[in-house]
Structure formats: C-alpha cells, structure tokens
Amino acid sequence: MSARSGSEPSHGSHRLKQPFVFRRHHFTVTGALDYVFFLFGGAASTWLALLILLRGFSLGWWQVATLLLFWCVLSYLALPRLHRILSQIYVPNYFIGRTRTSDGLLGDPVNLAWRGSESQIHHAMKAARWSLAEEITAASTWWTIVSTVSRRSYPEAPVSPLLLFGRRQDFAYQQEVDGDPSQRHHVRFWKCPKGWLLPGGHQADWLAAGTYDKSVGLSLFTLQFTHKIDENTDLERDYIVDSVTAAEPAVNIDHIEDFSTGYHSRNGGGDAIITDGDLPIVEVGKVVPDDSDYPERLDYVMDATVGIEHGHSVKALTKTLWSKRPLQTLLGAALVLVLLIFQALGVTSVLLDWNGIRTEFSLLTQFADLSSHDRELRIGAGILIGISLLIGCLQVAASASVIRGSNRARLWILALSTISIIVSMANYFTGDRELATNGYALTTIALQVTVLLSLSSDSSRLFTRFSTAAQRAERQDRALED
C-alpha cells in the first residue's frame, strides 16, 4: 500500500469532459420564485399555528392535545422559518468567528483552524479515536431517535448542520461518552475558500467548531428538542487539540492569542458560551495518510459554489446525489401523496352523498324541480371527478420527479400548495371561520403548509437544482460520446 501525502485520490478513471459548475448566487427567475415561496412559507406556518390555537378553544379537555400540536407546529415549522427570514436582515453575512444555524441564528464559535489536506485531517482524527459522523438521512435520523430514546450507543450519529462561508460543514467527528448518545464530544470542519485569509492575515486551510454535548433539552429560541452544549467551549477546544497531538506526533500547534475578544454569548439553541478568544492552528501537513483515510463520499458540498473538476464522472455524481436525498425532500414528496389520498377520500365522501349534491345544486340554481336537470348534474359531477383524477395523476408524477431530483416538478408542487393556501386564507379572512373548527379543512391546510415548508427549504432547493444541473451535464456527456 503506497502512502500519499498532500494529494487527494482520483476516485476513478472517468473524469468530466467539462468542469461541472453549480452556481447559486446568480439572480434567476427560479431563484426569485424560490424566495417568494420561502417567504410565504413563514406567513403560512404562522397562520396555521394560530388556526390550531383557535381550534383548541372549542374542544374542552382536548385543549391539552391541541396545545401540544400547536407547540409542534410553532417550534418545528413556524419559528425556524421566521428566524431564518429575520436573521437575513440583522445577522452579519461575513466572517465574525461564529457559525450560523440552519435557521440563520448565530451558532457555535469557530475555535480551531487547521493546515493540511482533508486526508491528513481524517488520519489525525482517526488516530485520536474520533468517529466520522454520518450524513443526515432518513435512516440516520431514525437511528438517532432510537438510540436517544433507548440510550443505545451510536458512535457515528449525525450532527446538526451549521453554516460557515454560506454552506454546511464538510464533515464532522465525534466521540461518545460512556456509550450515551446524549453526551458527546464533536467538532465540525469547513474548507476555507481558495485564497481566503483569517483576520490579521493568518493562513488556514480549514476552520472548525468544537463543542461538548452534555444533555438533551429544549432550545431557548426555537423550543425544539436539541443537544445542550457545555458553556466553556475552550475546554472542548483544548481537548480536541490534546487528543490529536497525543495520538499523532507529526501534528504541531501554532497558537494565535487574543484572536477575538473573550466574550460571553449564546448559540442558536440558547446555550451559554464562554471563550477566551484564543485560536489554536493545528498543523497536520507532516502527517502521512494511507488509503483508509479517504472516506467514501463526494469531494463536494452540495451547498457550496464550487466546480466539480476532478475525480468523478457526472454519472457517479448523480448516482451518489440521489442516494443521499435530503430528508426534507423525501418528506415533502411523501406528504404530497398523503395529501392526495386525503383529498380523494374527501371528494369520494361528497360524491357518495348524491342527495346532498342535488340539494346544494338546488339552492345554488334556485330550481325546485331537478328531475329535468339530473342528467346535466351527473355530467358536471363526472367532469369534476375527471379533473380531480387528472390533477391527482399529475401530482403523483410530480412527486416522483421531485424524488428523482426535478427542480421544475418541485416548483410546480410549491405553486399548487401556495395557491391552495391562498384560497383558504381568502375564504377565512372574508368570513369563513369554519376553517378553525373543521378538522378536515385544518388537516388539509396543515399538509399543504408542511409540503410548502419542506420543498422550499434550502436542502430541497439545492438538491433539486444540483440534480437538474447534473442530469443536464450527463446528457451533454452522452451526446459528446455519441
């Protein structure tokens, strides 16, 4: 086995015929639509929470269950989206030594810098007995819940995403404490942009944020269940440095004193933070990695504005991308099908009540005798059934296309959900207060809002846009081959 230092593997002989570049900061009509859907999702989720709260006032002892549902909608749907919208206004978008949560709030402090290649970092961390955290998928999320409830060990449990340089961490490492998934050391890593320097002109290849999870509790800002960190983040910073230097003699430490002012603050979960402002720089350039130090993952971050110029064919890119679909995308596509079934049951129940339809038609048309209009009424009902079936088939096709990575199908579903919610809002604010008491109508609105939030999230947006670009590049490659 040959040792390689300072260079990354090729990951296969098939290379892109042209660099595959995914750009996200150029203004486009698609981007404008996404922004509108994103903003409307915040308003719709807030309105849904208020409807549920009003519903509880008419349920007597069932108010307790309604309040629980109100908390779920408020903490997991409304508040995260509202925080994200507002934090775009008041949270700085340049480097201030802090990460940001996916909701846009200030997150954990950046307390480590690294010099060296990714493979050298992997080698040093593995030598110090740290475990590479898995990515957040439907499977890893499920096993995280199971391990937390049953207190079973899960050394590779995923960590929540934090953002730096406008993108999520490239990878993360962790160590469980006594096999308890609620307590762990963990550190996230971000690749620095090419040519970027730390304040003061210091060079670094990677930045990292290390904290210690001490328990599970409620977030102060979003009211969600989350890990609570130990407030003295300097202890975790020093623990990471000590564990790596003890395990790998080739690692050296450079120290920047007073890199930032020592401060007391809070992270995105509302946990207190205390730091002296020093920044250790971990030098791993002399570490000699081996083949096992190259994890089986793509050399790109979906959130990053980078060109994929090395290593993977477009076919490999799209295959790996589809196998790691974001949880929000799967949830949104699945809820479209649930919503379709739910609505089909409602339409069926109405159609089965033929006498009720005749009565409504009589009131609308003021015809006392419907015998001469029965044929027209049946034709009209048949047309409505046909339209419903057609829309249902289109929604099923769109849902499948979203799972496959179609950005156009995602936008189409978002447009339908937005129109449906706007119609419901218009009915409510023009006097139809039945929405706050009708369980069927409220459930339909809740499903529509959840679809809107899921498919307008950053993860879903970037996944479908990246997938669409990758598929287009794959077709171009096939055309060149032909």
JSON list of N, CA, C and O in Angstrom, two decimals, residues 141-159:
[
{"chain": "A", "resi": 141, "resn": "THR", "atom": "N", "xyz": [-31.43, 9.59, 10.74]},
{"chain": "A", "resi": 141, "resn": "THR", "atom": "CA", "xyz": [-32.32, 10.31, 11.66]},
{"chain": "A", "resi": 141, "resn": "THR", "atom": "C", "xyz": [-33.11, 9.34, 12.52]},
{"chain": "A", "resi": 141, "resn": "THR", "atom": "O", "xyz": [-33.28, 9.54, 13.73]},
{"chain": "A", "resi": 142, "resn": "TRP", "atom": "N", "xyz": [-33.62, 8.28, 11.89]},
{"chain": "A", "resi": 142, "resn": "TRP", "atom": "CA", "xyz": [-34.38, 7.27, 12.63]},
{"chain": "A", "resi": 142, "resn": "TRP", "atom": "C", "xyz": [-33.52, 6.61, 13.70]},
{"chain": "A", "resi": 142, "resn": "TRP", "atom": "O", "xyz": [-33.94, 6.47, 14.85]},
{"chain": "A", "resi": 143, "resn": "TRP", "atom": "N", "xyz": [-32.30, 6.23, 13.34]},
{"chain": "A", "resi": 143, "resn": "TRP", "atom": "CA", "xyz": [-31.43, 5.56, 14.32]},
{"chain": "A", "resi": 143, "resn": "TRP", "atom": "C", "xyz": [-30.98, 6.52, 15.42]},
{"chain": "A", "resi": 143, "resn": "TRP", "atom": "O", "xyz": [-30.72, 6.10, 16.56]},
{"chain": "A", "resi": 144, "resn": "THR", "atom": "N", "xyz": [-30.90, 7.80, 15.12]},
{"chain": "A", "resi": 144, "resn": "THR", "atom": "CA", "xyz": [-30.59, 8.78, 16.17]},
{"chain": "A", "resi": 144, "resn": "THR", "atom": "C", "xyz": [-31.71, 8.83, 17.20]},
{"chain": "A", "resi": 144, "resn": "THR", "atom": "O", "xyz": [-31.46, 8.86, 18.42]},
{"chain": "A", "resi": 145, "resn": "ILE", "atom": "N", "xyz": [-32.97, 8.84, 16.71]},
{"chain": "A", "resi": 145, "resn": "ILE", "atom": "CA", "xyz": [-34.12, 8.86, 17.63]},
{"chain": "A", "resi": 145, "resn": "ILE", "atom": "C", "xyz": [-34.14, 7.59, 18.47]},
{"chain": "A", "resi": 145, "resn": "ILE", "atom": "O", "xyz": [-34.34, 7.63, 19.70]},
{"chain": "A", "resi": 146, "resn": "VAL", "atom": "N", "xyz": [-33.95, 6.44, 17.82]},
{"chain": "A", "resi": 146, "resn": "VAL", "atom": "CA", "xyz": [-33.97, 5.16, 18.54]},
{"chain": "A", "resi": 146, "resn": "VAL", "atom": "C", "xyz": [-32.87, 5.10, 19.59]},
{"chain": "A", "resi": 146, "resn": "VAL", "atom": "O", "xyz": [-33.10, 4.69, 20.73]},
{"chain": "A", "resi": 147, "resn": "SER", "atom": "N", "xyz": [-31.66, 5.53, 19.22]},
{"chain": "A", "resi": 147, "resn": "SER", "atom": "CA", "xyz": [-30.53, 5.46, 20.16]},
{"chain": "A", "resi": 147, "resn": "SER", "atom": "C", "xyz": [-30.73, 6.42, 21.33]},
{"chain": "A", "resi": 147, "resn": "SER", "atom": "O", "xyz": [-30.36, 6.10, 22.47]},
{"chain": "A", "resi": 148, "resn": "THR", "atom": "N", "xyz": [-31.33, 7.59, 21.06]},
{"chain": "A", "resi": 148, "resn": "THR", "atom": "CA", "xyz": [-31.55, 8.56, 22.13]},
{"chain": "A", "resi": 148, "resn": "THR", "atom": "C", "xyz": [-32.60, 8.07, 23.11]},
{"chain": "A", "resi": 148, "resn": "THR", "atom": "O", "xyz": [-32.43, 8.16, 24.34]},
{"chain": "A", "resi": 149, "resn": "VAL", "atom": "N", "xyz": [-33.71, 7.52, 22.59]},
{"chain": "A", "resi": 149, "resn": "VAL", "atom": "CA", "xyz": [-34.79, 7.03, 23.45]},
{"chain": "A", "resi": 149, "resn": "VAL", "atom": "C", "xyz": [-34.35, 5.80, 24.24]},
{"chain": "A", "resi": 149, "resn": "VAL", "atom": "O", "xyz": [-34.62, 5.68, 25.44]},
{"chain": "A", "resi": 150, "resn": "SER", "atom": "N", "xyz": [-33.66, 4.87, 23.57]},
{"chain": "A", "resi": 150, "resn": "SER", "atom": "CA", "xyz": [-33.25, 3.62, 24.21]},
{"chain": "A", "resi": 150, "resn": "SER", "atom": "C", "xyz": [-31.89, 3.71, 24.89]},
{"chain": "A", "resi": 150, "resn": "SER", "atom": "O", "xyz": [-31.45, 2.75, 25.52]},
{"chain": "A", "resi": 151, "resn": "ARG", "atom": "N", "xyz": [-31.23, 4.87, 24.71]},
{"chain": "A", "resi": 151, "resn": "ARG", "atom": "CA", "xyz": [-29.88, 5.09, 25.28]},
{"chain": "A", "resi": 151, "resn": "ARG", "atom": "C", "xyz": [-28.89, 4.03, 24.79]},
{"chain": "A", "resi": 151, "resn": "ARG", "atom": "O", "xyz": [-28.03, 3.55, 25.54]},
{"chain": "A", "resi": 152, "resn": "ARG", "atom": "N", "xyz": [-29.01, 3.68, 23.52]},
{"chain": "A", "resi": 152, "resn": "ARG", "atom": "CA", "xyz": [-28.07, 2.75, 22.89]},
{"chain": "A", "resi": 152, "resn": "ARG", "atom": "C", "xyz": [-26.97, 3.53, 22.19]},
{"chain": "A", "resi": 152, "resn": "ARG", "atom": "O", "xyz": [-27.19, 4.62, 21.66]},
{"chain": "A", "resi": 153, "resn": "SER", "atom": "N", "xyz": [-25.78, 2.97, 22.17]},
{"chain": "A", "resi": 153, "resn": "SER", "atom": "CA", "xyz": [-24.64, 3.64, 21.57]},
{"chain": "A", "resi": 153, "resn": "SER", "atom": "C", "xyz": [-24.82, 3.81, 20.07]},
{"chain": "A", "resi": 153, "resn": "SER", "atom": "O", "xyz": [-25.31, 2.93, 19.37]},
{"chain": "A", "resi": 154, "resn": "TYR", "atom": "N", "xyz": [-24.43, 4.97, 19.56]},
{"chain": "A", "resi": 154, "resn": "TYR", "atom": "CA", "xyz": [-24.46, 5.26, 18.13]},
{"chain": "A", "resi": 154, "resn": "TYR", "atom": "C", "xyz": [-23.27, 6.18, 17.85]},
{"chain": "A", "resi": 154, "resn": "TYR", "atom": "O", "xyz": [-23.43, 7.39, 17.67]},
{"chain": "A", "resi": 155, "resn": "PRO", "atom": "N", "xyz": [-22.04, 5.63, 17.75]},
{"chain": "A", "resi": 155, "resn": "PRO", "atom": "CA", "xyz": [-20.83, 6.45, 17.63]},
{"chain": "A", "resi": 155, "resn": "PRO", "atom": "C", "xyz": [-20.78, 7.33, 16.39]},
{"chain": "A", "resi": 155, "resn": "PRO", "atom": "O", "xyz": [-20.11, 8.35, 16.38]},
{"chain": "A", "resi": 156, "resn": "GLU", "atom": "N", "xyz": [-21.48, 6.91, 15.31]},
{"chain": "A", "resi": 156, "resn": "GLU", "atom": "CA", "xyz": [-21.44, 7.67, 14.06]},
{"chain": "A", "resi": 156, "resn": "GLU", "atom": "C", "xyz": [-22.70, 8.52, 13.86]},
{"chain": "A", "resi": 156, "resn": "GLU", "atom": "O", "xyz": [-23.04, 8.89, 12.72]},
{"chain": "A", "resi": 157, "resn": "ALA", "atom": "N", "xyz": [-23.42, 8.81, 14.92]},
{"chain": "A", "resi": 157, "resn": "ALA", "atom": "CA", "xyz": [-24.67, 9.58, 14.79]},
{"chain": "A", "resi": 157, "resn": "ALA", "atom": "C", "xyz": [-24.40, 10.92, 14.10]},
{"chain": "A", "resi": 157, "resn": "ALA", "atom": "O", "xyz": [-23.37, 11.56, 14.34]},
{"chain": "A", "resi": 158, "resn": "PRO", "atom": "N", "xyz": [-25.29, 11.35, 13.21]},
{"chain": "A", "resi": 158, "resn": "PRO", "atom": "CA", "xyz": [-25.08, 12.64, 12.52]},
{"chain": "A", "resi": 158, "resn": "PRO", "atom": "C", "xyz": [-25.19, 13.81, 13.47]},
{"chain": "A", "resi": 158, "resn": "PRO", "atom": "O", "xyz": [-25.84, 13.72, 14.52]},
{"chain": "A", "resi": 159, "resn": "VAL", "atom": "N", "xyz": [-24.54, 14.89, 13.12]},
{"chain": "A", "resi": 159, "resn": "VAL", "atom": "CA", "xyz": [-24.64, 16.13, 13.89]},
{"chain": "A", "resi": 159, "resn": "VAL", "atom": "C", "xyz": [-25.48, 17.12, 13.10]},
{"chain": "A", "resi": 159, "resn": "VAL", "atom": "O", "xyz": [-25.57, 17.04, 11.87]}
]
